[in-house]
Short mmCIF file of C-alpha atoms and ligand atoms in Angstrom, two decimals:
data_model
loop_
_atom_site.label_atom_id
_atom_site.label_comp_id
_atom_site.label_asym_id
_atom_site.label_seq_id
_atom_site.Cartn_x
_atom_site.Cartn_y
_atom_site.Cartn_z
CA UNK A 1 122.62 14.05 51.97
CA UNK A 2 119.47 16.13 51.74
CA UNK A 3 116.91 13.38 53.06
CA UNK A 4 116.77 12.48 56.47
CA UNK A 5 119.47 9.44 56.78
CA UNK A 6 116.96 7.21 57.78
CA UNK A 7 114.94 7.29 54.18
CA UNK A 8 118.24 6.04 52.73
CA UNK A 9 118.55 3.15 55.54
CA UNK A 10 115.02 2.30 54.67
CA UNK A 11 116.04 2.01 51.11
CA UNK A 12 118.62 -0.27 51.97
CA UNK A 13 116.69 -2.48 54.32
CA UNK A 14 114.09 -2.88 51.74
CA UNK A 15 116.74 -3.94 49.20
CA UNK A 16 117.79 -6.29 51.12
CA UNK A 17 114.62 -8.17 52.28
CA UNK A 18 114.06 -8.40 48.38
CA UNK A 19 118.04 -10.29 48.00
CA UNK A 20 118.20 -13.85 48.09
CA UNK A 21 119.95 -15.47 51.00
CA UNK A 22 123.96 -15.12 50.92
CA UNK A 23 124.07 -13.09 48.23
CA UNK A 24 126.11 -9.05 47.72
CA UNK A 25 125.14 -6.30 45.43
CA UNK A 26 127.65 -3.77 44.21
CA UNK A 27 126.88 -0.73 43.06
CA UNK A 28 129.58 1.84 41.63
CA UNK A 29 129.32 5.58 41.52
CA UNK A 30 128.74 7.67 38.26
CA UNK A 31 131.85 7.32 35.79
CA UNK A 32 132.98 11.22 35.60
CA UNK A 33 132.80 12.26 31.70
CA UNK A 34 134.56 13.87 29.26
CA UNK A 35 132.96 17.11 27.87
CA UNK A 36 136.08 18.06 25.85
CA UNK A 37 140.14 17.30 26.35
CA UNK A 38 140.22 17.83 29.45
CA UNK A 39 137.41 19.23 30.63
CA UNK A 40 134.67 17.46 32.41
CA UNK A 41 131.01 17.26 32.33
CA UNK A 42 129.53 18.55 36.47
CA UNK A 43 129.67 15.58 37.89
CA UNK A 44 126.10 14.15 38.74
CA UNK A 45 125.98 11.08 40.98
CA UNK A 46 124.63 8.02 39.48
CA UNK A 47 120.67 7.74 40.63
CA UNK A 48 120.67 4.41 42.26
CA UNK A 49 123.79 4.82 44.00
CA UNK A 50 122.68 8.27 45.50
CA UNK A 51 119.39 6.69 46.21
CA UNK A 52 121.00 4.43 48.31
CA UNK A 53 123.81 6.18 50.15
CA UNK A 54 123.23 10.26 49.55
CA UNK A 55 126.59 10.21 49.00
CA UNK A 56 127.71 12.81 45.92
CA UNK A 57 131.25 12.08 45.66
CA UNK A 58 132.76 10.08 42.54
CA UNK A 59 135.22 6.91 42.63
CA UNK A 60 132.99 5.01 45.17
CA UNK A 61 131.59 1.74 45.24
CA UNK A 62 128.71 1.17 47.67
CA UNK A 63 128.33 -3.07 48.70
CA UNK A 64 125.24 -4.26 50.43
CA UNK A 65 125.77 -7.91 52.43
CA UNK A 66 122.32 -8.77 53.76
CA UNK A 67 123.49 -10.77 57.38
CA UNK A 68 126.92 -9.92 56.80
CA UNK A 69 127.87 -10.05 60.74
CA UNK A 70 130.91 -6.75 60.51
CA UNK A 71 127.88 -4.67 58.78
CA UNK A 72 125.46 -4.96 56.06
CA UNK A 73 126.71 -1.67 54.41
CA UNK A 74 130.36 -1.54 53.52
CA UNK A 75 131.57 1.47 51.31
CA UNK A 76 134.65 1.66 49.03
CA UNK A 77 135.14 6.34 48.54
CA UNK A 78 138.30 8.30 48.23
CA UNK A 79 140.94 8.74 50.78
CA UNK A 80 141.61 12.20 52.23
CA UNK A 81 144.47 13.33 50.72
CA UNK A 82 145.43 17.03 51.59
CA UNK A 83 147.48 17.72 48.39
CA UNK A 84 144.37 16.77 46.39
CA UNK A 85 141.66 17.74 47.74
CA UNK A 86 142.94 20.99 47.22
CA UNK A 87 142.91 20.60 43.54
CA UNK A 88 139.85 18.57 43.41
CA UNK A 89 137.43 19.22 47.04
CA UNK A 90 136.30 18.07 49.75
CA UNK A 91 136.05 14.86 50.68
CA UNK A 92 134.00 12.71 53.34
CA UNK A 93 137.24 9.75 53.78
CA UNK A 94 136.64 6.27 54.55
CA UNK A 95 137.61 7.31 58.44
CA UNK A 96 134.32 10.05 58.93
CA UNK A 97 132.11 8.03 56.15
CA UNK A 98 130.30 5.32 59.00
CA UNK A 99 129.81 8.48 60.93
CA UNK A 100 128.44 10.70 57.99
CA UNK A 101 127.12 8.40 55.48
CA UNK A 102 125.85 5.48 57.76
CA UNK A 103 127.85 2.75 56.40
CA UNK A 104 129.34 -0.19 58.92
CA UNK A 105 132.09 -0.46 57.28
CA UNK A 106 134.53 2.11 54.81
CA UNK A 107 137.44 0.99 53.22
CA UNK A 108 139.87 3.60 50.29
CA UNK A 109 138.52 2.99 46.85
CA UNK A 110 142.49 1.93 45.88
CA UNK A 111 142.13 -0.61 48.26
CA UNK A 112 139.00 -2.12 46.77
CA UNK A 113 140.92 -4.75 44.52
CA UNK A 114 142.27 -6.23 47.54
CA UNK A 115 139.34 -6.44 49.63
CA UNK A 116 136.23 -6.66 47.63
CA UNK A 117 136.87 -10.13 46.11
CA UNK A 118 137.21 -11.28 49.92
CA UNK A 119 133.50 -10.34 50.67
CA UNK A 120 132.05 -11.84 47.36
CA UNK A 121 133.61 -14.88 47.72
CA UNK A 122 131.09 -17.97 49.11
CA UNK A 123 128.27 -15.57 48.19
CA UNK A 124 125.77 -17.57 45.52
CA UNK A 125 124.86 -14.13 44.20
CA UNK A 126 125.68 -11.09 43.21
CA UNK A 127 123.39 -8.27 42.16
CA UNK A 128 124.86 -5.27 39.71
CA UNK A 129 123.50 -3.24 37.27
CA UNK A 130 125.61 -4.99 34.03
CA UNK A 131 126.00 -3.20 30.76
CA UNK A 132 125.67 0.42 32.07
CA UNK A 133 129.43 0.37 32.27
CA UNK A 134 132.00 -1.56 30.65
CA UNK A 135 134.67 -0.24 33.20
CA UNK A 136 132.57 -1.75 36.24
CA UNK A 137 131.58 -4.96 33.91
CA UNK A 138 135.34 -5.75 34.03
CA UNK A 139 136.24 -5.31 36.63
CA UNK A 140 133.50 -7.06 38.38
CA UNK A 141 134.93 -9.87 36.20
CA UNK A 142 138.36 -9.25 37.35
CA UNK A 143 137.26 -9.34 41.26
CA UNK A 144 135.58 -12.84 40.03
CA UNK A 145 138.07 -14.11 38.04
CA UNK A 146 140.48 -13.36 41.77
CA UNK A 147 138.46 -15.64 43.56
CA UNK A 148 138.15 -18.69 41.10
CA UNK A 149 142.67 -18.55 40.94
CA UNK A 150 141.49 -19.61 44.78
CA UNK A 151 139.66 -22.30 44.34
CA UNK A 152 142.26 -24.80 44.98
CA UNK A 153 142.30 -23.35 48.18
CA UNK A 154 138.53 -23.61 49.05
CA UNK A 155 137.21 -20.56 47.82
CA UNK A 156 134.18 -20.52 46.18
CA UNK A 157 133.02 -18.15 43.25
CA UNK A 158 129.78 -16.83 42.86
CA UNK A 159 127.27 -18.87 40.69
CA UNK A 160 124.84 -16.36 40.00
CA UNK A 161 124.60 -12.70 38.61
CA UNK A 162 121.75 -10.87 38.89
CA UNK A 163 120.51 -7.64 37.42
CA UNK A 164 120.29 -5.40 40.20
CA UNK A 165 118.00 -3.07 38.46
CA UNK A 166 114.65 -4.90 38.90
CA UNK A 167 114.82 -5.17 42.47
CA UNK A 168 115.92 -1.74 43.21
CA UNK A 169 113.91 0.09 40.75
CA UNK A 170 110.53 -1.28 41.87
CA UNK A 171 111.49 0.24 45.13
CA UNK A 172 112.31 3.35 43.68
CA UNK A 173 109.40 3.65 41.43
CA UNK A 174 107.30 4.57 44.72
CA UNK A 175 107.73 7.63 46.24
CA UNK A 176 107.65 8.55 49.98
CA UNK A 177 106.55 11.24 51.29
CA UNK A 178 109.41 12.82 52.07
CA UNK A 179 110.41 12.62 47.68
CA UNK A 180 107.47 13.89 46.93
CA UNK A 181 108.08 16.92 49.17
CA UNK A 182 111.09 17.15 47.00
CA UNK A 183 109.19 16.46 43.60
CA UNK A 184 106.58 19.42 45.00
CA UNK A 185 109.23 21.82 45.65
CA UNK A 186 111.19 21.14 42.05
CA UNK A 187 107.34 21.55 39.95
CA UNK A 188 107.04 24.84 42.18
CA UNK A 189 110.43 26.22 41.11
CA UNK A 190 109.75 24.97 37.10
CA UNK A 191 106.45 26.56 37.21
CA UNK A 192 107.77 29.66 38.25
CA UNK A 193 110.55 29.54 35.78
CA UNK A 194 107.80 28.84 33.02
CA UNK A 195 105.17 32.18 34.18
CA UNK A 196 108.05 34.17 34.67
CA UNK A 197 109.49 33.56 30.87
CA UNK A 198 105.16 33.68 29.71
CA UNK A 199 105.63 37.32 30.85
CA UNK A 200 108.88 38.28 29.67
CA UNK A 201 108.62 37.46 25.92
CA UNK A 202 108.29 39.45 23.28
CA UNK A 203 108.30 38.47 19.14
CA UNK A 204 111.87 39.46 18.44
CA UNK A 205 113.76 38.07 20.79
CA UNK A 206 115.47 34.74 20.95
CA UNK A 207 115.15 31.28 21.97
CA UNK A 208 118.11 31.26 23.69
CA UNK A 209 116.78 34.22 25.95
CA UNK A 210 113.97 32.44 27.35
CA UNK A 211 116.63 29.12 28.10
CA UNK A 212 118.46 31.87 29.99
CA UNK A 213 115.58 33.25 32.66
CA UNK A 214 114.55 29.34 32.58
CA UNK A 215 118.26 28.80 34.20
CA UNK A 216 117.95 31.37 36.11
CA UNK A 217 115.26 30.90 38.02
CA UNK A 218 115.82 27.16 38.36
CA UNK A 219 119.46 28.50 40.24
CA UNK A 220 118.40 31.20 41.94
CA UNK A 221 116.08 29.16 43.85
CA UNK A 222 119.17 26.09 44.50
CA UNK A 223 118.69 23.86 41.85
CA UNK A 224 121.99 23.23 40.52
CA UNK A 225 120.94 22.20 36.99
CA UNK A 226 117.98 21.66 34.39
CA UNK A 227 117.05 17.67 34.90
CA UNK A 228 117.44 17.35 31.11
CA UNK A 229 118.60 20.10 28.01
CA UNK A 230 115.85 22.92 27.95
CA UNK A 231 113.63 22.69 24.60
CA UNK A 232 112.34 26.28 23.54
CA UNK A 233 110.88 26.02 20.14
CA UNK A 234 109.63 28.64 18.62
CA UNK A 235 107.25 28.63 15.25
CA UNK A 236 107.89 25.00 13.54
CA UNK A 237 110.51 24.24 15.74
CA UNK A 238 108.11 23.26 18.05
CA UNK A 239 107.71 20.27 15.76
CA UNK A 240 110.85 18.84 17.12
CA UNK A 241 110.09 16.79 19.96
CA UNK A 242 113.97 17.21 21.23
CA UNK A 243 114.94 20.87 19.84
CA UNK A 244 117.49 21.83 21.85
CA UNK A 245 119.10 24.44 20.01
CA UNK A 246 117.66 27.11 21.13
CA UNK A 247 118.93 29.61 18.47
CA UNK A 248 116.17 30.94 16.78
CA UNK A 249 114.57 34.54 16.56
CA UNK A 250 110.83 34.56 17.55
CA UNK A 251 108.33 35.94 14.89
CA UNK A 252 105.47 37.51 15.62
CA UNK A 253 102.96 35.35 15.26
CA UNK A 254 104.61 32.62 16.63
CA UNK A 255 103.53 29.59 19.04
CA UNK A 256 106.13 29.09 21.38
CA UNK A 257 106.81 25.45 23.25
CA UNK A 258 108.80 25.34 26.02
CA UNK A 259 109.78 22.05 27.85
CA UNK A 260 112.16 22.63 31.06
CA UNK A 261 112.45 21.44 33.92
CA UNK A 262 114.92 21.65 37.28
CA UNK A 263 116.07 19.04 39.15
CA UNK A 264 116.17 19.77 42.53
CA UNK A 265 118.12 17.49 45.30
CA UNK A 266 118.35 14.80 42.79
CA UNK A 267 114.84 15.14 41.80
CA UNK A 268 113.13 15.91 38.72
CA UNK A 269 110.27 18.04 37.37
CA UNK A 270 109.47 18.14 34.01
CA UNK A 271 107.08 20.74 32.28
CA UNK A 272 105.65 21.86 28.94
CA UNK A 273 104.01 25.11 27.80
CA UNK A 274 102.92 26.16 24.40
CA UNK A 275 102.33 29.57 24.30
CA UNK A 276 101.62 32.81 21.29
CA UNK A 277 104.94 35.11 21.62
CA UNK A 278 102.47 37.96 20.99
CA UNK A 279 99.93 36.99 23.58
CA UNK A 280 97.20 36.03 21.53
CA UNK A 281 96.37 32.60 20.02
CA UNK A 282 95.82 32.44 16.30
CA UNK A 283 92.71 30.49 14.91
CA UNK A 284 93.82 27.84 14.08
CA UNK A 285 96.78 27.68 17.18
CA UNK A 286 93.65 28.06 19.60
CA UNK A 287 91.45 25.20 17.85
CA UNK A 288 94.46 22.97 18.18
CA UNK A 289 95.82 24.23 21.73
CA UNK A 290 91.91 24.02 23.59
CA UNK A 291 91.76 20.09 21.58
CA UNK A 292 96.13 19.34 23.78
CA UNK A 293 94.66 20.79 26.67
CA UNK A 294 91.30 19.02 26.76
CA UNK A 295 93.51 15.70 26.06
CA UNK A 296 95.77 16.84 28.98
CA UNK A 297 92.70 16.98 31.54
CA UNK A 298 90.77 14.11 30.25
CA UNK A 299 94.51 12.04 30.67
CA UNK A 300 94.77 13.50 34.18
CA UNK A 301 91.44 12.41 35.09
CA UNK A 302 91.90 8.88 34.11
CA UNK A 303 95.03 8.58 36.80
CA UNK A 304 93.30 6.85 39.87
CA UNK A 305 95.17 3.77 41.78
CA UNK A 306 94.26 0.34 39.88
CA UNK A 307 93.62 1.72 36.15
CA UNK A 308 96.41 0.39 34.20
CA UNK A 309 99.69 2.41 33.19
CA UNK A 310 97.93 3.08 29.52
CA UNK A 311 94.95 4.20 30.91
CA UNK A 312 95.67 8.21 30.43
CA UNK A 313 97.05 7.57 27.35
CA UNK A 314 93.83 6.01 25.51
CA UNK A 315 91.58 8.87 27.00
CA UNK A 316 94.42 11.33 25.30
CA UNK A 317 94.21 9.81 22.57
CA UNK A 318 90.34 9.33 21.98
CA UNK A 319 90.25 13.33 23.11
CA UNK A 320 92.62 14.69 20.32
CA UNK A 321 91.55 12.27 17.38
CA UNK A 322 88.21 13.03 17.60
CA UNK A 323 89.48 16.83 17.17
CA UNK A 324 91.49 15.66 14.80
CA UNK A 325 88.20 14.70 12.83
CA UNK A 326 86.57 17.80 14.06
CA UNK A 327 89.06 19.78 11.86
CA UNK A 328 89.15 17.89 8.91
CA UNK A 329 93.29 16.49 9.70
CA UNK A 330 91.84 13.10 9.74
CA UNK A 331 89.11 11.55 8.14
CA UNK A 332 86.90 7.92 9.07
CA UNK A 333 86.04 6.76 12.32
CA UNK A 334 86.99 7.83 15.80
CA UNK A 335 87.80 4.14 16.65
CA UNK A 336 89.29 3.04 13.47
CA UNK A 337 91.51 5.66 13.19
CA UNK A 338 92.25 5.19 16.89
CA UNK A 339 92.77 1.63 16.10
CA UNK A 340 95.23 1.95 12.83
CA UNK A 341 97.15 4.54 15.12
CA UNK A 342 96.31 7.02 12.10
CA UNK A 343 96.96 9.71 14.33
CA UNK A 344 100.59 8.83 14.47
CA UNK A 345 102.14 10.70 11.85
CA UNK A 346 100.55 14.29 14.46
CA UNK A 347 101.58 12.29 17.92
CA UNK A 348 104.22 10.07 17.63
CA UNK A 349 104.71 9.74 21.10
CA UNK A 350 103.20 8.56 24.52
CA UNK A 351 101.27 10.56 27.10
CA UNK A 352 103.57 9.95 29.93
CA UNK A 353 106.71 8.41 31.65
CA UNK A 354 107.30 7.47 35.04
CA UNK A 355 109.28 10.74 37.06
CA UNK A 356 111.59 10.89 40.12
CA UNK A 357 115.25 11.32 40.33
CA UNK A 358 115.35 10.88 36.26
CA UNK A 359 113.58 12.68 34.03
CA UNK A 360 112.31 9.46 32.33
CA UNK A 361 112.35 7.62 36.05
CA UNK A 362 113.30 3.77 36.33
CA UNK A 363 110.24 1.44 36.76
CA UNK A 364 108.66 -1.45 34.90
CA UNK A 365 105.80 0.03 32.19
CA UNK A 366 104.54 -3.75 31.88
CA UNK A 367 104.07 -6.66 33.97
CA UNK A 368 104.25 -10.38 32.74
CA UNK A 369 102.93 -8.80 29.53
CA UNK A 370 100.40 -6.38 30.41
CA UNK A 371 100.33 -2.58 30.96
CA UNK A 372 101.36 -2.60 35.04
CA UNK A 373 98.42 -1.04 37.33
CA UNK A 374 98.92 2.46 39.10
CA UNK A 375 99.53 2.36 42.74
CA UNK A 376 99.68 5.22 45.35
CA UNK A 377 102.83 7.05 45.26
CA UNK A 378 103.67 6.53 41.86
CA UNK A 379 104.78 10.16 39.82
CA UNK A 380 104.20 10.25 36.00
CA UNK A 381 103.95 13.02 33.69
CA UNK A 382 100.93 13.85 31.59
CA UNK A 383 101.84 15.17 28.21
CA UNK A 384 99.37 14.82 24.98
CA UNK A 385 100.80 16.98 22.46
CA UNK A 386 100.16 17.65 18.48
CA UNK A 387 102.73 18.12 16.00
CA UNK A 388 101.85 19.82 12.55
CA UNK A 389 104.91 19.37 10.11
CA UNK A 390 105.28 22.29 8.24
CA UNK A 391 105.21 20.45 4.84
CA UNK A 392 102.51 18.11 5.86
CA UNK A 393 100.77 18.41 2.56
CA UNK A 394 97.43 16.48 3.28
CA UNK A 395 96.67 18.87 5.84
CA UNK A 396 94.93 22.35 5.37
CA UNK A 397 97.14 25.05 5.20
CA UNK A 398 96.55 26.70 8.25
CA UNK A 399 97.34 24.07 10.60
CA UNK A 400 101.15 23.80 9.51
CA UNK A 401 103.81 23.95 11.46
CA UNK A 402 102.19 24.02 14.92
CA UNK A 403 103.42 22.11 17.55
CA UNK A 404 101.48 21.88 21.00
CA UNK A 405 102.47 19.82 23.92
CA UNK A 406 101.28 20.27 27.74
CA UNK A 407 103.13 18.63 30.33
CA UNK A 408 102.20 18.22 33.73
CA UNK A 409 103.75 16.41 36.91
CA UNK A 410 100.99 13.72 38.51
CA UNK A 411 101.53 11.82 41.32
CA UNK A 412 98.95 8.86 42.21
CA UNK A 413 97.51 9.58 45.08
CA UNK A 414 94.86 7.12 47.24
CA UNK A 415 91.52 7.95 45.41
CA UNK A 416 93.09 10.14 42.42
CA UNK A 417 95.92 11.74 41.52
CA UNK A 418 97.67 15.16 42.53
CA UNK A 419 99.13 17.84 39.94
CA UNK A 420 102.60 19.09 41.00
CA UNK A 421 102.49 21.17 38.23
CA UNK A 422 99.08 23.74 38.73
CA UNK A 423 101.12 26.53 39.89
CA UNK A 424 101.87 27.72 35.91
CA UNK A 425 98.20 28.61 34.03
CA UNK A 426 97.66 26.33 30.77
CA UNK A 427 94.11 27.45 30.10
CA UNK A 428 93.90 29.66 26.90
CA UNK A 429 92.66 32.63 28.29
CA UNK A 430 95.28 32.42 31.54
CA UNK A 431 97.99 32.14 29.04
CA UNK A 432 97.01 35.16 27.03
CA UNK A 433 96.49 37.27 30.23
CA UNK A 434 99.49 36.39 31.43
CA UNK A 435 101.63 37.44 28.38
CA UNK A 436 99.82 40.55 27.68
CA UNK A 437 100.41 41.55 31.60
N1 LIG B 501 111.52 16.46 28.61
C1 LIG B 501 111.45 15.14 28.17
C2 LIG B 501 110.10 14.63 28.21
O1 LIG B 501 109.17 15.39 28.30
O2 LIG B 501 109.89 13.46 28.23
MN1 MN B 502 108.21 14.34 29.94
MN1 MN B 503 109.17 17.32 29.13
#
C-alpha cells in the first residue's frame, strides 16, 4: 500500500454513495497467467481491485456492503500457511488483513464458497465487472445459483447485476492529488530514461540496446516494470504503431521513435520521442518532425476544463493537414480533406487516451452520445504523430518511411492543463544538442 490508507477508504466511500440501496459489489483479484508451462507472467494486481484495497497479493476477492452493520468492507485473501509461503511469499492472512489493509471483516479465500453466498443473499444487487473473467463469471453464478437451492427456505436471490465498471471508473478517471504526485514522479523517471538513451545512441547499434538503458533506468529508480512493451523503432519501423521487436540495427541516417514508459506504484507514464540516431535531422525528417511537434503544442493548448474530450484532437489535426498540404502529401482543401479524414492513411490514430494506473486508463470518452467535457484532474496523453509507409507510392520520395510521434503526459488542471512530461526536450534543435553532447 503506497498511498496513504485513507485515499483507498475514500475510494471506497465514494463507491458506495454511488451503489443503490441493499446492494454488494465483488471484485476479484488479477487471475495469475501463464507465460509458458509452468512459468508465470510477474504477477500485477488487477487495477480496480488495487485501487480499492492496495492490496498486491493474488487469490483475493474484495466485497463492498454499503450499511452492512459487521463492516462495509469484508475481504476474502490467502491463509498463512508456513509450508507455502516459503515456496510462494509473504503473505498479509485474513487474521493481520483488518489491521493492515483496513477491511472490517477477513475471511480465507477457501472459505469464500461457504460464506460469500450468505452476504449476497436478500441483496437486490450486485455490482461486478462481468466478462473480464470467465473463472469469476462462474463462479459468481455458482454463489447465485447456492442461494436460489434456498429459496424454499426464504432466501432470496439477487434480481439485479450490474456492471461495476461504470461506477467505479468515473471515480477513477479523476485523479487526486496524491495520484498525480505519483503520475509526476513516473513522467520524471520516463523522461529521464528517454534523455539518457537521446545521448547514448549511436547509428550501429541496436534497438534492443536502447529497450535495455530504457529498463534500466525505469528500475534503478523503483519502478518494477515498463507500464506497457517498450516500442523502439528505428528507420521504417517507426511506421509500426506497436513495434515491439526491438531487433533491428540502426542506420545512419535513421529517425528513431521511441515510446516507453514506467509504471510506477501502479501508475503509468507514457512517452514518445522521435529522434535522428546521428544527431541531425534530415530535410525532409525536420519538415515533418517541426509540422508533429507544432500539432503536439497546438493539441496541448486546446486542453482547458469544459472543451470537450476531442477538442486537442481537431486542433492536431487541422495543424498537421495543413502541413500535409504545405508539402505536397495531400492535395484540396484544409477542411475537406479534414472532413473526408484524407489524412488517415498518414495518422490512423487519435491524439490521446485517458492515463492513470493503465496505460490506456478506464473512463467514459463519450457521454449520452457526445464527446464528454474535460474536468480538473483528469490525465490524458497528447500524441499527434505521422506515419510515412515506405511504399506509399503517391507520396514524394523523400518523405518515405518516416514515422514521427510525440507523446506527452497532460493533466487538466483548473484554468489549463499541466505537462508531466517537459522534463525530456522535443524541440528540434534540443534534440540535436542533446545527441551530439
Ligand atoms: N504506448 C501506447 C500508447 O501510446 O498509446
Ligand atoms: Mn499513449
Ligand atoms: Mn505511448
Amino acid at each position: 500500500m503506497k498511498l496513504d490508507p485513507r485515499e483507498y477508504a475514500k475510494r471506497r466511500a465514494q463507491l458506495m454513495q454511488l451503489m443503490s440501496p441493499n446492494s454488494i459489489a465483488i471484485v476479484p483479484s488479477a487471475p495469475p497467467t501463464i507465460r509458458n508451462r509452468d512459468v508465470e507472467h510477474p504477477f500485477r494486481q488487477d487495477s480496480d481491485f488495487y485501487y480499492l484495497s492496495g492490496f498486491a497479493e493474488e487469490h483475493a476477492v474484495l466485497v463492498l456492503i454499503p450499511g452492512r452493520e459487521h463492516g462495509e468492507y469484508v475481504l476474502f485473501c490467502q491463509e498463512k500457511i508456513k509450508e507455502q509461503e516459503i515456496w510462494t511469499g509473504r503473505r498479509v492472512g485474513p487474521e493481520a488483513a483488518p489491521q493492515v489493509l483496513g477491511c472490517d471483516d477477513a475471511f480465507p479465500i477457501s472459505d469464500i464458497d461457504d460464506i460469500l453466498p450468505g452476504l449476497i443473499e436478500g441483496k437486490d444487487r450486485v455490482y461486478a465487472s462481468l466478462g473480464v473473467s470467465p473463472n469469476f463469471d462462474h463462479q459468481l453464478m455458482q454463489w447465485v445459483n447456492h442461494i436460489k437451492t434456498q429459496v424454499r427456505n426464504g432466501a432470496t436471490p439477487p434480481r439485479e447485476f450490474s456492471a461495476l465498471d461504470h461506477l467505479l471508473h468515473e471515480i477513477r478517471l479523476i485523479k487526486s492529488a496524491a495520484e498525480i504526485k505519483v503520475m509526476q514522479k513516473a513522467a520524471d523517471i520516463s523522461a529521464e530514461a528517454h534523455t539518457r538513451v537521446m545521448a547514448m545512441v549511436k547509428p550501429g547499434m541496436y534497438e534492443y540496446e536502447l529497450e535495455a538503458e530504457l529498463l534500466r533506468t525505469f528500475m534503478a529508480a523503483g519502478s518494477r516494470w515498463p507500464a506497457y512493451p517498450s516500442i523502439v523503432g528505428a528507420g521504417d519501423n517507426a511506421c509500426i504503431l506497436h513495434y515491439t521487436q526491438n531487433t533491428a540495427q540502426i542506420r545512419d541516417g535513421d529517425l528513431i521513435l521511441i515510446d516507453a514508459g514506467c509504471e510506477l506504484d501502479y501508475y503509468a507514464s507514457d512517452i514518445t520521442r522521435t529522434f535522428p540516431a546521428n544527431g541531425k535531422f534530415s530535410g525532409p525528417q525536420r519538415k515533418l518532425y517541426q509540422l508533429v511537434l507544432d500539432a503536439n503544442y497546438a493539441a496541448i493548448a486546446a486542453v482547458k476544463p469544459g472543451v470537450d474530450w476531442n477538442a486537442p484532437h481537431e486542433a492536431a489535426v487541422k495543424v498537421l493537414v495543413a502541413g500535409l498540404v504545405e508539402y505536397g502529401l495531400l492535395s484540396g482543401e484544409v477542411d475537406e480533406l479534414i472532413d473526408s479524414q484524407a489524412y488517415k492513411p498518414f495518422y490512423m490514430h487519435k491524439t490521446g487516451h485517458w492515463l492513470g494506473m493503465d496505460v490506456h486508463d478506464v473512463g467514459e470518452y463519450r457521454i449520452d452520445g457526445e464527446w464528454r467535457l474535460l474536468e480538473e484532474g483528469m490525465v490524458m496523453t497528447i500524441e499527434p504523430g505521422l506515419y510515412i509507409a515506405p511504399d506509399d507510392l503517391t507520396v514524394d520520395e523523400q518523405w518515405r518511411g518516416i514515422g514521427i510521434r510525440i507523446e506527452d503526459d497532460v493533466v487538466v488542471t483548473r484554468d489549463g492543463c499541466k505537462v508531466l512530461t517537459t522534463a525530456v526536450v522535443k524541440d528540434v534543435d534540443d534534440i540535436e544538442a542533446l545527441i551530439q553532447g
